[in-house]
PDB file of N, CA and C in Angstrom:
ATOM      1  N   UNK A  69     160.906 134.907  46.462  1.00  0.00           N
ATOM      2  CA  UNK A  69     159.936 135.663  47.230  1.00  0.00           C
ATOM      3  C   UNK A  69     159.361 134.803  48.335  1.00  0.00           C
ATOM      4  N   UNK A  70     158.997 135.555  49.419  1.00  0.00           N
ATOM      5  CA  UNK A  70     158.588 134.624  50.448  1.00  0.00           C
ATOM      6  C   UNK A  70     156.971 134.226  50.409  1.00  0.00           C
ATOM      7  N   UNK A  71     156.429 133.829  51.285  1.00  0.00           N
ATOM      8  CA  UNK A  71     155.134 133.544  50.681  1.00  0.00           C
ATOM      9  C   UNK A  71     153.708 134.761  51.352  1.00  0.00           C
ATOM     10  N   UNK A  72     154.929 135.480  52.043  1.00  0.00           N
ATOM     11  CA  UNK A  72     153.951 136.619  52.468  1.00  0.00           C
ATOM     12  C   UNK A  72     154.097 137.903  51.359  1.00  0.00           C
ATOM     13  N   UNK A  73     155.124 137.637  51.236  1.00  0.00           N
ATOM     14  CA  UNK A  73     155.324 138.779  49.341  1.00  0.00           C
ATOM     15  C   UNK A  73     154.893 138.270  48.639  1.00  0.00           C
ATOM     16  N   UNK A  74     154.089 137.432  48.356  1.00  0.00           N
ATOM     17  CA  UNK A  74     154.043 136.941  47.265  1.00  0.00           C
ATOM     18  C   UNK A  74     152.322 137.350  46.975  1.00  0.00           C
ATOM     19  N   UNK A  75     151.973 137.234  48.599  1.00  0.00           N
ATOM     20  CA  UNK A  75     150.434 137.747  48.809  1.00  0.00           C
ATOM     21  C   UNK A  75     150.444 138.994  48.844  1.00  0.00           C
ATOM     22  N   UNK A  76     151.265 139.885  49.581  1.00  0.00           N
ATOM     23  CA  UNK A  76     151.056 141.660  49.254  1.00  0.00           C
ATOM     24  C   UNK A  76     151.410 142.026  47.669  1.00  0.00           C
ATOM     25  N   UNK A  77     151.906 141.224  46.870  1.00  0.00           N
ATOM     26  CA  UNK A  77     152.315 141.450  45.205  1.00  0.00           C
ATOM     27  C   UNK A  77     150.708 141.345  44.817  1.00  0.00           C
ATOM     28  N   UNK A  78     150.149 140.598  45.159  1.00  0.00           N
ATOM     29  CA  UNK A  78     148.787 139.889  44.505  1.00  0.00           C
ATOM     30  C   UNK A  78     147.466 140.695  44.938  1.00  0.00           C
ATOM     31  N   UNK A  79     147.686 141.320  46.236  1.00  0.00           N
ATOM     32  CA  UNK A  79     146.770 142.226  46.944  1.00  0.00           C
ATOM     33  C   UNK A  79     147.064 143.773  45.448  1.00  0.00           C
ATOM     34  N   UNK A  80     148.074 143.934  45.671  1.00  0.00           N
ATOM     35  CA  UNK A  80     148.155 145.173  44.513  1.00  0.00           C
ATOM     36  C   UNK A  80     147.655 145.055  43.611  1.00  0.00           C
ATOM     37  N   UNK A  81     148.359 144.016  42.973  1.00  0.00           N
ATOM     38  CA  UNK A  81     147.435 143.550  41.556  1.00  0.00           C
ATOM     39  C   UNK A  81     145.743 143.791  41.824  1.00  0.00           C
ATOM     40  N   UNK A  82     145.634 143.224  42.561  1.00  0.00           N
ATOM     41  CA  UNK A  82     143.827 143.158  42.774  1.00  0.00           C
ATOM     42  C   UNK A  82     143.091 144.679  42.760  1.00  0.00           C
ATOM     43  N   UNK A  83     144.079 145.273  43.564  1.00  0.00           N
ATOM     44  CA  UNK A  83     143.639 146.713  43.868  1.00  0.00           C
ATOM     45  C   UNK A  83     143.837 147.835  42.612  1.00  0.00           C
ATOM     46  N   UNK A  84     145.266 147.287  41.711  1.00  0.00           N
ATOM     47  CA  UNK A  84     144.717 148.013  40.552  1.00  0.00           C
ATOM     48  C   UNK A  84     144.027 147.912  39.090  1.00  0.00           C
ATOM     49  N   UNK A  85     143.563 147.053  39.756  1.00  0.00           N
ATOM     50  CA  UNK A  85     142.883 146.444  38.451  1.00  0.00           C
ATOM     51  C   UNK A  85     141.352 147.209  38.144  1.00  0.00           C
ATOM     52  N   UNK A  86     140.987 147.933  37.582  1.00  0.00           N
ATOM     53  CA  UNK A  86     139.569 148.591  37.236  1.00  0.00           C
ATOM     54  C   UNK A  86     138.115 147.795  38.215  1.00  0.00           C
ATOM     55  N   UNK A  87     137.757 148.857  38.934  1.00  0.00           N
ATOM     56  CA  UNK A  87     136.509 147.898  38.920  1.00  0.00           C
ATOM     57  C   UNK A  87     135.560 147.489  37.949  1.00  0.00           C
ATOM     58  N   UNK A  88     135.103 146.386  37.952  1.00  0.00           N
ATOM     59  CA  UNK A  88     134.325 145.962  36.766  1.00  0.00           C
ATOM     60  C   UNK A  88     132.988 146.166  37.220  1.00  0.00           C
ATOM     61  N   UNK A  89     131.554 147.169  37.024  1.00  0.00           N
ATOM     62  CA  UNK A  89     130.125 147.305  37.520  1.00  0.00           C
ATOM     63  C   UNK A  89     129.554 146.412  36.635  1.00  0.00           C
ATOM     64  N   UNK A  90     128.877 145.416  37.329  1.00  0.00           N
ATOM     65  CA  UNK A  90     128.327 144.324  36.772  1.00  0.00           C
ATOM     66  C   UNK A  90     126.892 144.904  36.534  1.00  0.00           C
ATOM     67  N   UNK A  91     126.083 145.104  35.676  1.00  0.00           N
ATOM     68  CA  UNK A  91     124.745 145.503  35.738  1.00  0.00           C
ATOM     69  C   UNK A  91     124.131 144.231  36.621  1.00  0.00           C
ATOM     70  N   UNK A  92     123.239 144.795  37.242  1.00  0.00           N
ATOM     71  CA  UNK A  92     122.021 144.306  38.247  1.00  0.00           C
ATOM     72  C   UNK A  92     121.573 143.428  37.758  1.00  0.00           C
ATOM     73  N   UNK A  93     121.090 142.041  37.321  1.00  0.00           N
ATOM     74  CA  UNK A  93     120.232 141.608  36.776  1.00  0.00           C
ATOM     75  C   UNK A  93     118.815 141.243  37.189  1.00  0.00           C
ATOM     76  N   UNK A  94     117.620 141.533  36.757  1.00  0.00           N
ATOM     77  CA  UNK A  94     116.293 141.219  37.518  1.00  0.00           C
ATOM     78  C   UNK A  94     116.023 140.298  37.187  1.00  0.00           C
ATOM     79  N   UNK A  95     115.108 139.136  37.246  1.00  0.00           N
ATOM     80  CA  UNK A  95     114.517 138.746  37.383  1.00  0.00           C
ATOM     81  C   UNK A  95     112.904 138.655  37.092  1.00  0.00           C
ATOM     82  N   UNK A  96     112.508 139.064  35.631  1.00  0.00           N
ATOM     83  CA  UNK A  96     111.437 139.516  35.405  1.00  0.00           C
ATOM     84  C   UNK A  96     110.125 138.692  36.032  1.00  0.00           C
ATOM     85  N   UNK A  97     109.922 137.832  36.107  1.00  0.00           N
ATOM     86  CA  UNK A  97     109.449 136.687  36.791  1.00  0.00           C
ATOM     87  C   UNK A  97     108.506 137.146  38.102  1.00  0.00           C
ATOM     88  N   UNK A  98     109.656 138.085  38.924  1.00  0.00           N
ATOM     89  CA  UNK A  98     109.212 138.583  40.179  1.00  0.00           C
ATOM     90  C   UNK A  98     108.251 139.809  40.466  1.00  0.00           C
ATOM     91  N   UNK A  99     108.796 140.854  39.358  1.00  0.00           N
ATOM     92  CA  UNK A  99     107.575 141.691  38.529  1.00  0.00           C
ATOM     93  C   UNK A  99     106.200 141.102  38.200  1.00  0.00           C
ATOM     94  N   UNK A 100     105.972 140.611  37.635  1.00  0.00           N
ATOM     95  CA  UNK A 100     105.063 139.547  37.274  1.00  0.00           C
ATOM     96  C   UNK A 100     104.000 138.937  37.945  1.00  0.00           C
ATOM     97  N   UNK A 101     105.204 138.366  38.922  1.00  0.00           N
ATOM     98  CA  UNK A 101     104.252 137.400  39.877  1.00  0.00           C
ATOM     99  C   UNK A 101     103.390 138.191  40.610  1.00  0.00           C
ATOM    100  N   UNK A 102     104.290 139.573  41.172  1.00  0.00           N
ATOM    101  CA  UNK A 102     103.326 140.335  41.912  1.00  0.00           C
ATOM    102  C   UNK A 102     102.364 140.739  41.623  1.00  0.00           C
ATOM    103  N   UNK A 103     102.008 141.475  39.808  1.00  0.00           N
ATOM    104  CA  UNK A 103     101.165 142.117  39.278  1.00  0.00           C
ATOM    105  C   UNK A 103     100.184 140.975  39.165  1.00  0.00           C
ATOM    106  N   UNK A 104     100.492 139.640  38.973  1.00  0.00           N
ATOM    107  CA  UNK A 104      99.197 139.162  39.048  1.00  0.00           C
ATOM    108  C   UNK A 104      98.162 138.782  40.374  1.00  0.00           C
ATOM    109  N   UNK A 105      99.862 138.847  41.383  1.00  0.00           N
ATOM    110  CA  UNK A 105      98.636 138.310  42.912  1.00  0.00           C
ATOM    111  C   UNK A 105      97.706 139.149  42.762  1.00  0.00           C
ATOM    112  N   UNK A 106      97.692 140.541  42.517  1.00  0.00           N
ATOM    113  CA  UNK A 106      96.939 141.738  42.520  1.00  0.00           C
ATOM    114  C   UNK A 106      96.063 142.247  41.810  1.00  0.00           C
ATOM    115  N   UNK A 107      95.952 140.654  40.420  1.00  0.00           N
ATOM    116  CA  UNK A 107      95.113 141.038  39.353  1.00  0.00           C
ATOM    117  C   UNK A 107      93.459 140.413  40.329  1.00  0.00           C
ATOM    118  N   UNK A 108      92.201 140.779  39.887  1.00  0.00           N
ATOM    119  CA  UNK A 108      91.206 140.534  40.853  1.00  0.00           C
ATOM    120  C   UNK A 108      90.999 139.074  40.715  1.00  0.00           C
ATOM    121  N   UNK A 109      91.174 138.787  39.525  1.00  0.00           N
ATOM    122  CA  UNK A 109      90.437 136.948  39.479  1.00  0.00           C
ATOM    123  C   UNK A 109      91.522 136.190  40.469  1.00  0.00           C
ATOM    124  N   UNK A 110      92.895 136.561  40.974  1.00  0.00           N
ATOM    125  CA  UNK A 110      93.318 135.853  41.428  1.00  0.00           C
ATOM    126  C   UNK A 110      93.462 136.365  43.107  1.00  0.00           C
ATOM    127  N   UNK A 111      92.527 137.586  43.175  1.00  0.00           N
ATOM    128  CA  UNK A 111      92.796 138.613  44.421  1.00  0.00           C
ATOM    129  C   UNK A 111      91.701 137.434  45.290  1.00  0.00           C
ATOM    130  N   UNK A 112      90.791 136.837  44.563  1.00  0.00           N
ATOM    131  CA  UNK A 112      89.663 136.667  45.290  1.00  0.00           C
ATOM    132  C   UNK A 112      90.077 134.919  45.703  1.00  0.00           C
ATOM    133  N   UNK A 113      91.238 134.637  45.947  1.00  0.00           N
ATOM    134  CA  UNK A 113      91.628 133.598  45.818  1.00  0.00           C
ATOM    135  C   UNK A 113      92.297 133.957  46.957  1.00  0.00           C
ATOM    136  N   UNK A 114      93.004 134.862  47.239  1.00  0.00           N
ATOM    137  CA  UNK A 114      93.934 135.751  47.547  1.00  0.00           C
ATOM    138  C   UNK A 114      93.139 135.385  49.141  1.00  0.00           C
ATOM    139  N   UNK A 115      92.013 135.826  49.149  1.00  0.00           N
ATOM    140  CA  UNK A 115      91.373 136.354  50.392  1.00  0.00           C
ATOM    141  C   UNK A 115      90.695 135.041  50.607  1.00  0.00           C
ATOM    142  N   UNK A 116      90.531 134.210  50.501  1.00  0.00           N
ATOM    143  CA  UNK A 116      90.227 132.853  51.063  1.00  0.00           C
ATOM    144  C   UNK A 116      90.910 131.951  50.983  1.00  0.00           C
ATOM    145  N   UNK A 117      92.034 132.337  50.963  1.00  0.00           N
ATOM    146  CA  UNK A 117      93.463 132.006  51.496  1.00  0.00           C
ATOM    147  C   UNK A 117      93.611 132.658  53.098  1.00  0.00           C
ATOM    148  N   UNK A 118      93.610 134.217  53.013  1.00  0.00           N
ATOM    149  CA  UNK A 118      93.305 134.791  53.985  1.00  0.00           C
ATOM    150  C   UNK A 118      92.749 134.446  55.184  1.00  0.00           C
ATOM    151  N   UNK A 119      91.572 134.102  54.439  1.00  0.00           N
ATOM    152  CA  UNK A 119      90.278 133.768  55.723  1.00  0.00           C
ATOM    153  C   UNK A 119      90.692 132.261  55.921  1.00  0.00           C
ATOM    154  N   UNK A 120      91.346 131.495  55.506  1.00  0.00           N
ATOM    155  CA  UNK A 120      91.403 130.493  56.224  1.00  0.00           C
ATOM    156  C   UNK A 120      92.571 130.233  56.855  1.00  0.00           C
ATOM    157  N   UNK A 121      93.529 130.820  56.796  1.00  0.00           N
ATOM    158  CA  UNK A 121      94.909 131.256  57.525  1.00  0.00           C
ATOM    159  C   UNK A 121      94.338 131.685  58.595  1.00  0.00           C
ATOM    160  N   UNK A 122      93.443 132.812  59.319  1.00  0.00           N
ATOM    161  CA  UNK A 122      93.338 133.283  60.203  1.00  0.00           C
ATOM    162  C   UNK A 122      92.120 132.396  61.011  1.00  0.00           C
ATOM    163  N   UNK A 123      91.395 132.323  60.159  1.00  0.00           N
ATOM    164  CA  UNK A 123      90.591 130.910  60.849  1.00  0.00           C
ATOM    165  C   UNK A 123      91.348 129.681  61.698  1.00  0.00           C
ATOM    166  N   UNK A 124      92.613 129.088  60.501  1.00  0.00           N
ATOM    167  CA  UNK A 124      93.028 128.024  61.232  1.00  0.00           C
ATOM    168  C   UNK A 124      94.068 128.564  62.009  1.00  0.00           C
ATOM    169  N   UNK A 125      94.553 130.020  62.729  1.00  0.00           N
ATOM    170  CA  UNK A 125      95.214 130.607  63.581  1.00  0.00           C
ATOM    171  C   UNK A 125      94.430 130.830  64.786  1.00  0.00           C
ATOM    172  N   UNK A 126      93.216 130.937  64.788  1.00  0.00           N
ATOM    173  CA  UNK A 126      92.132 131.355  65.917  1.00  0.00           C
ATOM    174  C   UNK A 126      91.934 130.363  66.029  1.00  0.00           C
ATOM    175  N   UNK A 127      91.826 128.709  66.172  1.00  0.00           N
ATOM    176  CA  UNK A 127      91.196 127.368  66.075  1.00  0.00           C
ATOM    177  C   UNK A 127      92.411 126.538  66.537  1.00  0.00           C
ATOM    178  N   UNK A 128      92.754 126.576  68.166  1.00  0.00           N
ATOM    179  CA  UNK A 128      93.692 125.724  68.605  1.00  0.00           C
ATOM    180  C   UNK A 128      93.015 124.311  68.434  1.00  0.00           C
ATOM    181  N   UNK A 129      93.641 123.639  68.427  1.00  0.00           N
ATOM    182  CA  UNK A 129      93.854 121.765  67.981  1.00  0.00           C
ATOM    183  C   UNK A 129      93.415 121.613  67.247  1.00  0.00           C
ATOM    184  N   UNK A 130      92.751 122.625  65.248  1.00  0.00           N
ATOM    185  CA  UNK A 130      92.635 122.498  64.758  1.00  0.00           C
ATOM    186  C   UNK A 130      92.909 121.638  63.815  1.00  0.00           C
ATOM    187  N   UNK A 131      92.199 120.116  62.632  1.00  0.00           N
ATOM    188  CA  UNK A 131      93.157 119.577  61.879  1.00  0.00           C
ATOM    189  C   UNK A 131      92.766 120.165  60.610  1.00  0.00           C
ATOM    190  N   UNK A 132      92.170 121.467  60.574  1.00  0.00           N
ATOM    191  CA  UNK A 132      92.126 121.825  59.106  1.00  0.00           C
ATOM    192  C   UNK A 132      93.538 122.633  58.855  1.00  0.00           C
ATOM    193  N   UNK A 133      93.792 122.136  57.060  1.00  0.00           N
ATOM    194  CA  UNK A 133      95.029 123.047  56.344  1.00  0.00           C
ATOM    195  C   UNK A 133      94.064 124.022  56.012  1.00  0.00           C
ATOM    196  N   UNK A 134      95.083 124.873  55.342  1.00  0.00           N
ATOM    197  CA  UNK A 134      94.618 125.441  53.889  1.00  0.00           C
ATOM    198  C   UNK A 134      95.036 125.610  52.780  1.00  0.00           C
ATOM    199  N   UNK A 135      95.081 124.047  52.823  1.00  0.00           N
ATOM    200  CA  UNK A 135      96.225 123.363  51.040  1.00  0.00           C
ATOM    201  C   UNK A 135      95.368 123.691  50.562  1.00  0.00           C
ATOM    202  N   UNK A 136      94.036 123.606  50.112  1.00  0.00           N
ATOM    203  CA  UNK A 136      92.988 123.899  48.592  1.00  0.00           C
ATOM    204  C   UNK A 136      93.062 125.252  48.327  1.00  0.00           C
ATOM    205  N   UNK A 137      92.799 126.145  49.418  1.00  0.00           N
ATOM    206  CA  UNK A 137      93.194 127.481  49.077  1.00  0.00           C
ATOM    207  C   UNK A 137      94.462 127.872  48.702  1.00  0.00           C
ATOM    208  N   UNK A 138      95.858 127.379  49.231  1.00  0.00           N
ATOM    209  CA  UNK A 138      97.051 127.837  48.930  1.00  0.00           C
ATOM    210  C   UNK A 138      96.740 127.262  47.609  1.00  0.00           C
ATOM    211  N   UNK A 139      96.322 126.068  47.270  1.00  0.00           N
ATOM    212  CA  UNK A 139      96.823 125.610  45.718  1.00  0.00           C
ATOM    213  C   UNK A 139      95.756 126.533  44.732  1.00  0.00           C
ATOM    214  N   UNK A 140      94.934 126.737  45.193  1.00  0.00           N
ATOM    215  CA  UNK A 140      94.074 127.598  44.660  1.00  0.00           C
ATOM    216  C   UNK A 140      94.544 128.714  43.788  1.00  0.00           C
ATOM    217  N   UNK A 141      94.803 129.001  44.753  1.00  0.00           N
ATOM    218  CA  UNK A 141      95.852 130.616  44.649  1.00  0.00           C
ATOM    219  C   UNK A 141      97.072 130.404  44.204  1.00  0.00           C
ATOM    220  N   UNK A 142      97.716 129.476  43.833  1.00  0.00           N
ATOM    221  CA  UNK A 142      99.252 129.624  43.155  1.00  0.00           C
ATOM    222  C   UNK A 142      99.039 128.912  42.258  1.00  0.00           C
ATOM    223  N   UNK A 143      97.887 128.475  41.667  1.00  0.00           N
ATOM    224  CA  UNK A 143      97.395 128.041  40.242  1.00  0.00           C
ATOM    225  C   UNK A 143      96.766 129.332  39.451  1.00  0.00           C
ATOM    226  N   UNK A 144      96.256 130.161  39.668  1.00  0.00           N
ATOM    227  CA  UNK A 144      96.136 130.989  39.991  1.00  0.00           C
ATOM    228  C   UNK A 144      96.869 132.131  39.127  1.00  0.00           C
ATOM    229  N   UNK A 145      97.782 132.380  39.611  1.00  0.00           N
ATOM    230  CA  UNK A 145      99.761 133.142  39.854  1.00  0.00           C
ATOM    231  C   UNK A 145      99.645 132.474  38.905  1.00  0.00           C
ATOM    232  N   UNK A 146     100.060 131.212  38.850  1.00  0.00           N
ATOM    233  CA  UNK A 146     100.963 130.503  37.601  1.00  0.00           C
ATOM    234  C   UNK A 146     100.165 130.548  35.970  1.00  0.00           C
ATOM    235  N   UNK A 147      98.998 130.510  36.382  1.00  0.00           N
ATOM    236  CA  UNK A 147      98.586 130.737  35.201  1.00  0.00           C
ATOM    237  C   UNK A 147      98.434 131.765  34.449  1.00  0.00           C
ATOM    238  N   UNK A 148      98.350 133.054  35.379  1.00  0.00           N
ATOM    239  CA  UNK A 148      98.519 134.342  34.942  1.00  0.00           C
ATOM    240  C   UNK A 148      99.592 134.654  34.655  1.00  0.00           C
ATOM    241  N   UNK A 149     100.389 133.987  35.400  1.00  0.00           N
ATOM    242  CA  UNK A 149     102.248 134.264  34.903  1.00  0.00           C
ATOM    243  C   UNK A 149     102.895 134.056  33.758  1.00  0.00           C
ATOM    244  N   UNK A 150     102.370 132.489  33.073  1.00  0.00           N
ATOM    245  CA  UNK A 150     102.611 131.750  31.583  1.00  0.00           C
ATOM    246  C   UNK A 150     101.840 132.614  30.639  1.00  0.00           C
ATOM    247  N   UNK A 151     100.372 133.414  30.861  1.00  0.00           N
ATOM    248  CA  UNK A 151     100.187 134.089  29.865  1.00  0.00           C
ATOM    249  C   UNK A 151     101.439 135.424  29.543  1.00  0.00           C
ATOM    250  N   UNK A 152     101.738 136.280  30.334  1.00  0.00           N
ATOM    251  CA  UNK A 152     102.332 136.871  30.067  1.00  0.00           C
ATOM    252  C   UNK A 152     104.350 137.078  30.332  1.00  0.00           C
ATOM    253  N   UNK A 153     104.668 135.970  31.136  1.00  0.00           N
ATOM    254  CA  UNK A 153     106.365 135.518  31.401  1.00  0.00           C
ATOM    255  C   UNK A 153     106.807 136.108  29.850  1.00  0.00           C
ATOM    256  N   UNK A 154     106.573 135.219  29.196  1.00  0.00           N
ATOM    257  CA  UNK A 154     107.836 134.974  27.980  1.00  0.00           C
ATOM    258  C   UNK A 154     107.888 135.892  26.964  1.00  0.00           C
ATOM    259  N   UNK A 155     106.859 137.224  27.104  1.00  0.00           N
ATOM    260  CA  UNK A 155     106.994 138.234  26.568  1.00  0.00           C
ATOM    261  C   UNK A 155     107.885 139.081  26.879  1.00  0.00           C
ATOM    262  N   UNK A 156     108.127 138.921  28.081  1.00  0.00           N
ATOM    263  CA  UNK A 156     109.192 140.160  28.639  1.00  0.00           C
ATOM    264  C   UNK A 156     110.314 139.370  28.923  1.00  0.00           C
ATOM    265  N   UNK A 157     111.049 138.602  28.225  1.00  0.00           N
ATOM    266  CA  UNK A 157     111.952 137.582  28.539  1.00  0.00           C
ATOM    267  C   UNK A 157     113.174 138.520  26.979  1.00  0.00           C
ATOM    268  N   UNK A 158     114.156 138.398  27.333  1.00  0.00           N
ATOM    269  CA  UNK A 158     115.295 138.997  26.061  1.00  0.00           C
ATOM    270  C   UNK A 158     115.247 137.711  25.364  1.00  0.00           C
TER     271      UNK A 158
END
């Protein structure tokens, strides 16, 4: 066989072979994370994050971050996340 038959033999094969539907897999994690940005103890974290994002956006040659607030807020998430992650885990 030449080596271009050998690839249209292999294209067939491929084509009749069943498709296989892989179920979706999620990611429960991502569920999660959201329901807690949205829980209030961590909403209010949420928003002074906010306010200082737009603060240090209105404030050219500004040298303030807003690392205390980001860490704020994804301590936050994470801790609300470990209470409830490993329940909904198979």
């Amino acid at each position: 066989m030449a080596g271009g038959d050998k690839a249209a033999v292999d294209n067939k094969q491929k084509a009749k072979a069943p498709a296989v539907e892989e179920e979706e897999l999620q990611d429960p994690m991502v569920a999660v994370r959201e329901n807690c940005q949205e829980k209030s103890e961590c909403k209010k974290y949420r928003d002074r994050l906010d306010e200082c994002t737009e603060r240090v956006n209105n404030t050219p040659g500004t040298s303030e971050t807003c690392t205390e607030e980001l860490f704020d807020f994804l301590h936050c998430v994470d801790h609300c996340i470990a209470h409830s992650l490993f329940s909904k885990l198979k």
